[in-house]
């Protein structure tokens, strides 16, 4: 049993842009991408449906190009210092992403051993066509983050995110750091959160609360 665990989103939180969407733009027709983005925003389709439509069946040969793009995306400032802070305060860090595991491995490789866990959707490229593999796909979220949180035992949860894919995780957390779409959503619910621009803000807030 851990006293506190920090559950952290990857795309748009640890990274400065959403690599799942950014990679899609490299092989999905721009018009189709815009159409399904609008449908997703209206709630006409789920994120799981949109991502599977893009990735399932795409040529596996695209993966090296997608990984090269992911390597070019910078991490949000202060992330290493955030890991230092969590280690100092004995707060394990778990990264939970509805994005692609291979993308996380490209960016998180150097600090993988500093994480208690890392969860994402695997992209099977063993054949000529890609196939997404997720045991936590509930038809809405490609990876249901609260199901992953339930794998761990803890007294308190810190949630850090930025998007509507982090809504359930944020509602299940005791302390939430939010920005962008997630912040607007939580404001609408009246759920308290701490705004952040980078991980220096997060580290400072965690230190001050101890």
GROMACS .gro file of C-alpha atoms in nm, residues 8-197:
model
  190
    8UNK     CA    1   0.028   1.133  -1.492
    9UNK     CA    2  -0.107   1.160  -1.845
   10UNK     CA    3   0.147   1.156  -2.131
   11UNK     CA    4   0.018   1.329  -2.445
   12UNK     CA    5  -0.007   1.704  -2.394
   13UNK     CA    6   0.090   1.667  -2.028
   14UNK     CA    7   0.439   1.520  -2.019
   15UNK     CA    8   0.485   1.612  -2.386
   16UNK     CA    9   0.428   1.962  -2.522
   17UNK     CA   10   0.187   1.832  -2.787
   18UNK     CA   11  -0.043   1.536  -2.834
   19UNK     CA   12   0.172   1.279  -3.014
   20UNK     CA   13  -0.122   1.047  -3.079
   21UNK     CA   14  -0.301   1.316  -3.281
   22UNK     CA   15   0.022   1.455  -3.422
   23UNK     CA   16   0.119   1.117  -3.560
   24UNK     CA   17  -0.228   1.066  -3.707
   25UNK     CA   18  -0.192   1.389  -3.906
   26UNK     CA   19   0.102   1.233  -4.087
   27UNK     CA   20  -0.101   0.957  -4.250
   28UNK     CA   21  -0.470   1.052  -4.220
   29UNK     CA   22  -0.633   1.276  -4.480
   30UNK     CA   23  -0.660   1.630  -4.333
   31UNK     CA   24  -1.028   1.657  -4.424
   32UNK     CA   25  -1.110   1.326  -4.259
   33UNK     CA   26  -0.906   1.423  -3.953
   34UNK     CA   27  -1.099   1.749  -3.917
   35UNK     CA   28  -1.434   1.573  -3.969
   36UNK     CA   29  -1.372   1.314  -3.700
   37UNK     CA   30  -1.229   1.573  -3.463
   38UNK     CA   31  -1.560   1.762  -3.493
   39UNK     CA   32  -1.761   1.444  -3.440
   40UNK     CA   33  -1.553   1.363  -3.133
   41UNK     CA   34  -1.604   1.710  -2.988
   42UNK     CA   35  -1.984   1.676  -3.038
   43UNK     CA   36  -1.989   1.332  -2.878
   44UNK     CA   37  -2.108   1.163  -3.197
   45UNK     CA   38  -1.818   0.916  -3.184
   46UNK     CA   39  -1.590   0.794  -2.907
   47UNK     CA   40  -1.215   0.844  -2.884
   48UNK     CA   41  -1.170   0.468  -2.915
   49UNK     CA   42  -1.362   0.467  -3.244
   50UNK     CA   43  -1.167   0.761  -3.387
   51UNK     CA   44  -0.823   0.626  -3.298
   52UNK     CA   45  -0.903   0.275  -3.417
   53UNK     CA   46  -1.036   0.410  -3.747
   54UNK     CA   47  -0.703   0.587  -3.800
   55UNK     CA   48  -0.454   0.328  -3.681
   56UNK     CA   49  -0.614  -0.013  -3.732
   57UNK     CA   50  -0.523  -0.120  -4.083
   58UNK     CA   51  -0.265   0.153  -4.151
   59UNK     CA   52   0.062   0.026  -4.303
   60UNK     CA   53   0.306  -0.101  -4.038
   61UNK     CA   54   0.586   0.046  -4.249
   62UNK     CA   55   0.481   0.391  -4.121
   63UNK     CA   56   0.611   0.324  -3.771
   64UNK     CA   57   0.970   0.449  -3.819
   65UNK     CA   58   0.840   0.780  -3.956
   66UNK     CA   59   0.598   0.815  -3.665
   67UNK     CA   60   0.868   0.741  -3.410
   68UNK     CA   61   1.096   1.000  -3.570
   69UNK     CA   62   0.819   1.256  -3.526
   70UNK     CA   63   0.767   1.156  -3.161
   71UNK     CA   64   1.139   1.198  -3.089
   72UNK     CA   65   1.112   1.559  -3.212
   73UNK     CA   66   0.838   1.651  -2.961
   74UNK     CA   67   0.984   1.819  -2.649
   75UNK     CA   68   0.892   1.724  -2.294
   76UNK     CA   69   0.711   1.982  -2.082
   77UNK     CA   70   0.969   2.183  -1.881
   78UNK     CA   71   1.043   2.065  -1.530
   79UNK     CA   72   0.953   1.699  -1.577
   80UNK     CA   73   1.290   1.569  -1.456
   81UNK     CA   74   1.268   1.799  -1.153
   82UNK     CA   75   0.916   1.666  -1.090
   83UNK     CA   76   1.052   1.311  -1.079
   84UNK     CA   77   1.324   1.430  -0.840
   85UNK     CA   78   1.060   1.586  -0.615
   86UNK     CA   79   0.846   1.271  -0.614
   87UNK     CA   80   1.146   1.053  -0.529
   88UNK     CA   81   1.244   1.287  -0.247
   89UNK     CA   82   0.889   1.283  -0.104
   90UNK     CA   83   0.842   0.909  -0.162
   91UNK     CA   84   0.558   0.953  -0.413
   92UNK     CA   85   0.568   0.684  -0.684
   93UNK     CA   86   0.482   0.801  -1.037
   94UNK     CA   87   0.261   0.604  -1.277
   95UNK     CA   88   0.222   0.722  -1.637
   96UNK     CA   89  -0.116   0.635  -1.790
   97UNK     CA   90  -0.180   0.712  -2.155
   98UNK     CA   91  -0.448   0.638  -2.408
   99UNK     CA   92  -0.171   0.683  -2.664
  100UNK     CA   93   0.076   0.444  -2.819
  101UNK     CA   94   0.316   0.246  -2.599
  102UNK     CA   95   0.597   0.269  -2.855
  103UNK     CA   96   0.562   0.649  -2.848
  104UNK     CA   97   0.598   0.653  -2.470
  105UNK     CA   98   0.902   0.429  -2.488
  106UNK     CA   99   1.070   0.674  -2.727
  107UNK     CA  100   1.029   0.964  -2.482
  108UNK     CA  101   1.026   0.791  -2.142
  109UNK     CA  102   1.307   0.544  -2.202
  110UNK     CA  103   1.573   0.743  -2.012
  111UNK     CA  104   1.353   0.770  -1.701
  112UNK     CA  105   1.162   0.440  -1.724
  113UNK     CA  106   1.331   0.299  -1.416
  114UNK     CA  107   1.212   0.601  -1.216
  115UNK     CA  108   0.845   0.512  -1.274
  116UNK     CA  109   0.636   0.270  -1.070
  117UNK     CA  110   0.442   0.187  -1.386
  118UNK     CA  111   0.379   0.291  -1.746
  119UNK     CA  112   0.055   0.199  -1.923
  120UNK     CA  113  -0.047   0.268  -2.282
  121UNK     CA  114  -0.195   0.106  -2.591
  122UNK     CA  115   0.032  -0.130  -2.778
  123UNK     CA  116   0.063  -0.093  -3.153
  124UNK     CA  117   0.103  -0.437  -3.309
  125UNK     CA  118   0.314  -0.402  -3.623
  126UNK     CA  119   0.407  -0.771  -3.654
  127UNK     CA  120   0.211  -0.789  -3.980
  128UNK     CA  121   0.181  -0.560  -4.282
  129UNK     CA  122  -0.103  -0.364  -4.116
  130UNK     CA  123  -0.113  -0.196  -3.775
  131UNK     CA  124  -0.342  -0.320  -3.501
  132UNK     CA  125  -0.412  -0.151  -3.167
  133UNK     CA  126  -0.409  -0.379  -2.864
  134UNK     CA  127  -0.563  -0.261  -2.536
  135UNK     CA  128  -0.704  -0.475  -2.258
  136UNK     CA  129  -0.859  -0.162  -2.102
  137UNK     CA  130  -1.062  -0.043  -2.403
  138UNK     CA  131  -1.420   0.006  -2.282
  139UNK     CA  132  -1.546   0.129  -2.619
  140UNK     CA  133  -1.528   0.491  -2.507
  141UNK     CA  134  -1.173   0.532  -2.382
  142UNK     CA  135  -0.908   0.340  -2.572
  143UNK     CA  136  -0.747   0.287  -2.233
  144UNK     CA  137  -0.978   0.343  -1.935
  145UNK     CA  138  -0.750   0.519  -1.690
  146UNK     CA  139  -0.955   0.450  -1.379
  147UNK     CA  140  -0.926   0.075  -1.449
  148UNK     CA  141  -0.548   0.114  -1.451
  149UNK     CA  142  -0.558   0.319  -1.130
  150UNK     CA  143  -0.747   0.030  -0.969
  151UNK     CA  144  -0.445  -0.196  -1.024
  152UNK     CA  145  -0.260  -0.004  -0.753
  153UNK     CA  146  -0.315   0.022  -0.377
  154UNK     CA  147  -0.285   0.370  -0.230
  155UNK     CA  148  -0.441   0.607   0.022
  156UNK     CA  149  -0.436   0.919  -0.195
  157UNK     CA  150  -0.405   0.985  -0.567
  158UNK     CA  151  -0.260   1.285  -0.747
  159UNK     CA  152  -0.390   1.322  -1.104
  160UNK     CA  153  -0.212   1.533  -1.366
  161UNK     CA  154  -0.368   1.585  -1.708
  162UNK     CA  155  -0.482   1.821  -1.981
  163UNK     CA  156  -0.757   1.669  -2.195
  164UNK     CA  157  -1.107   1.523  -2.191
  165UNK     CA  158  -0.942   1.179  -2.188
  166UNK     CA  159  -0.829   1.261  -1.833
  167UNK     CA  160  -1.177   1.345  -1.701
  168UNK     CA  161  -1.244   1.017  -1.522
  169UNK     CA  162  -0.892   0.999  -1.383
  170UNK     CA  163  -0.925   1.353  -1.250
  171UNK     CA  164  -1.259   1.281  -1.083
  172UNK     CA  165  -1.109   0.974  -0.914
  173UNK     CA  166  -0.805   1.165  -0.783
  174UNK     CA  167  -0.782   1.346  -0.451
  175UNK     CA  168  -0.559   1.626  -0.583
  176UNK     CA  169  -0.575   1.732  -0.948
  177UNK     CA  170  -0.341   1.940  -1.162
  178UNK     CA  171  -0.519   2.047  -1.479
  179UNK     CA  172  -0.476   2.266  -1.783
  180UNK     CA  173  -0.652   2.329  -2.115
  181UNK     CA  174  -0.962   2.116  -2.183
  182UNK     CA  175  -0.944   1.930  -1.852
  183UNK     CA  176  -0.933   2.254  -1.655
  184UNK     CA  177  -1.246   2.383  -1.831
  185UNK     CA  178  -1.425   2.055  -1.763
  186UNK     CA  179  -1.340   2.056  -1.393
  187UNK     CA  180  -1.439   2.421  -1.362
  188UNK     CA  181  -1.779   2.329  -1.502
  189UNK     CA  182  -1.815   2.053  -1.244
  190UNK     CA  183  -1.699   2.275  -0.961
  191UNK     CA  184  -1.423   2.027  -0.874
  192UNK     CA  185  -1.114   2.201  -0.732
  193UNK     CA  186  -0.790   2.172  -0.927
  194UNK     CA  187  -0.449   2.334  -0.940
  195UNK     CA  188  -0.366   2.499  -1.274
  196UNK     CA  189  -0.020   2.441  -1.421
  197UNK     CA  190   0.183   2.538  -1.724
   0.00000   0.00000   0.00000
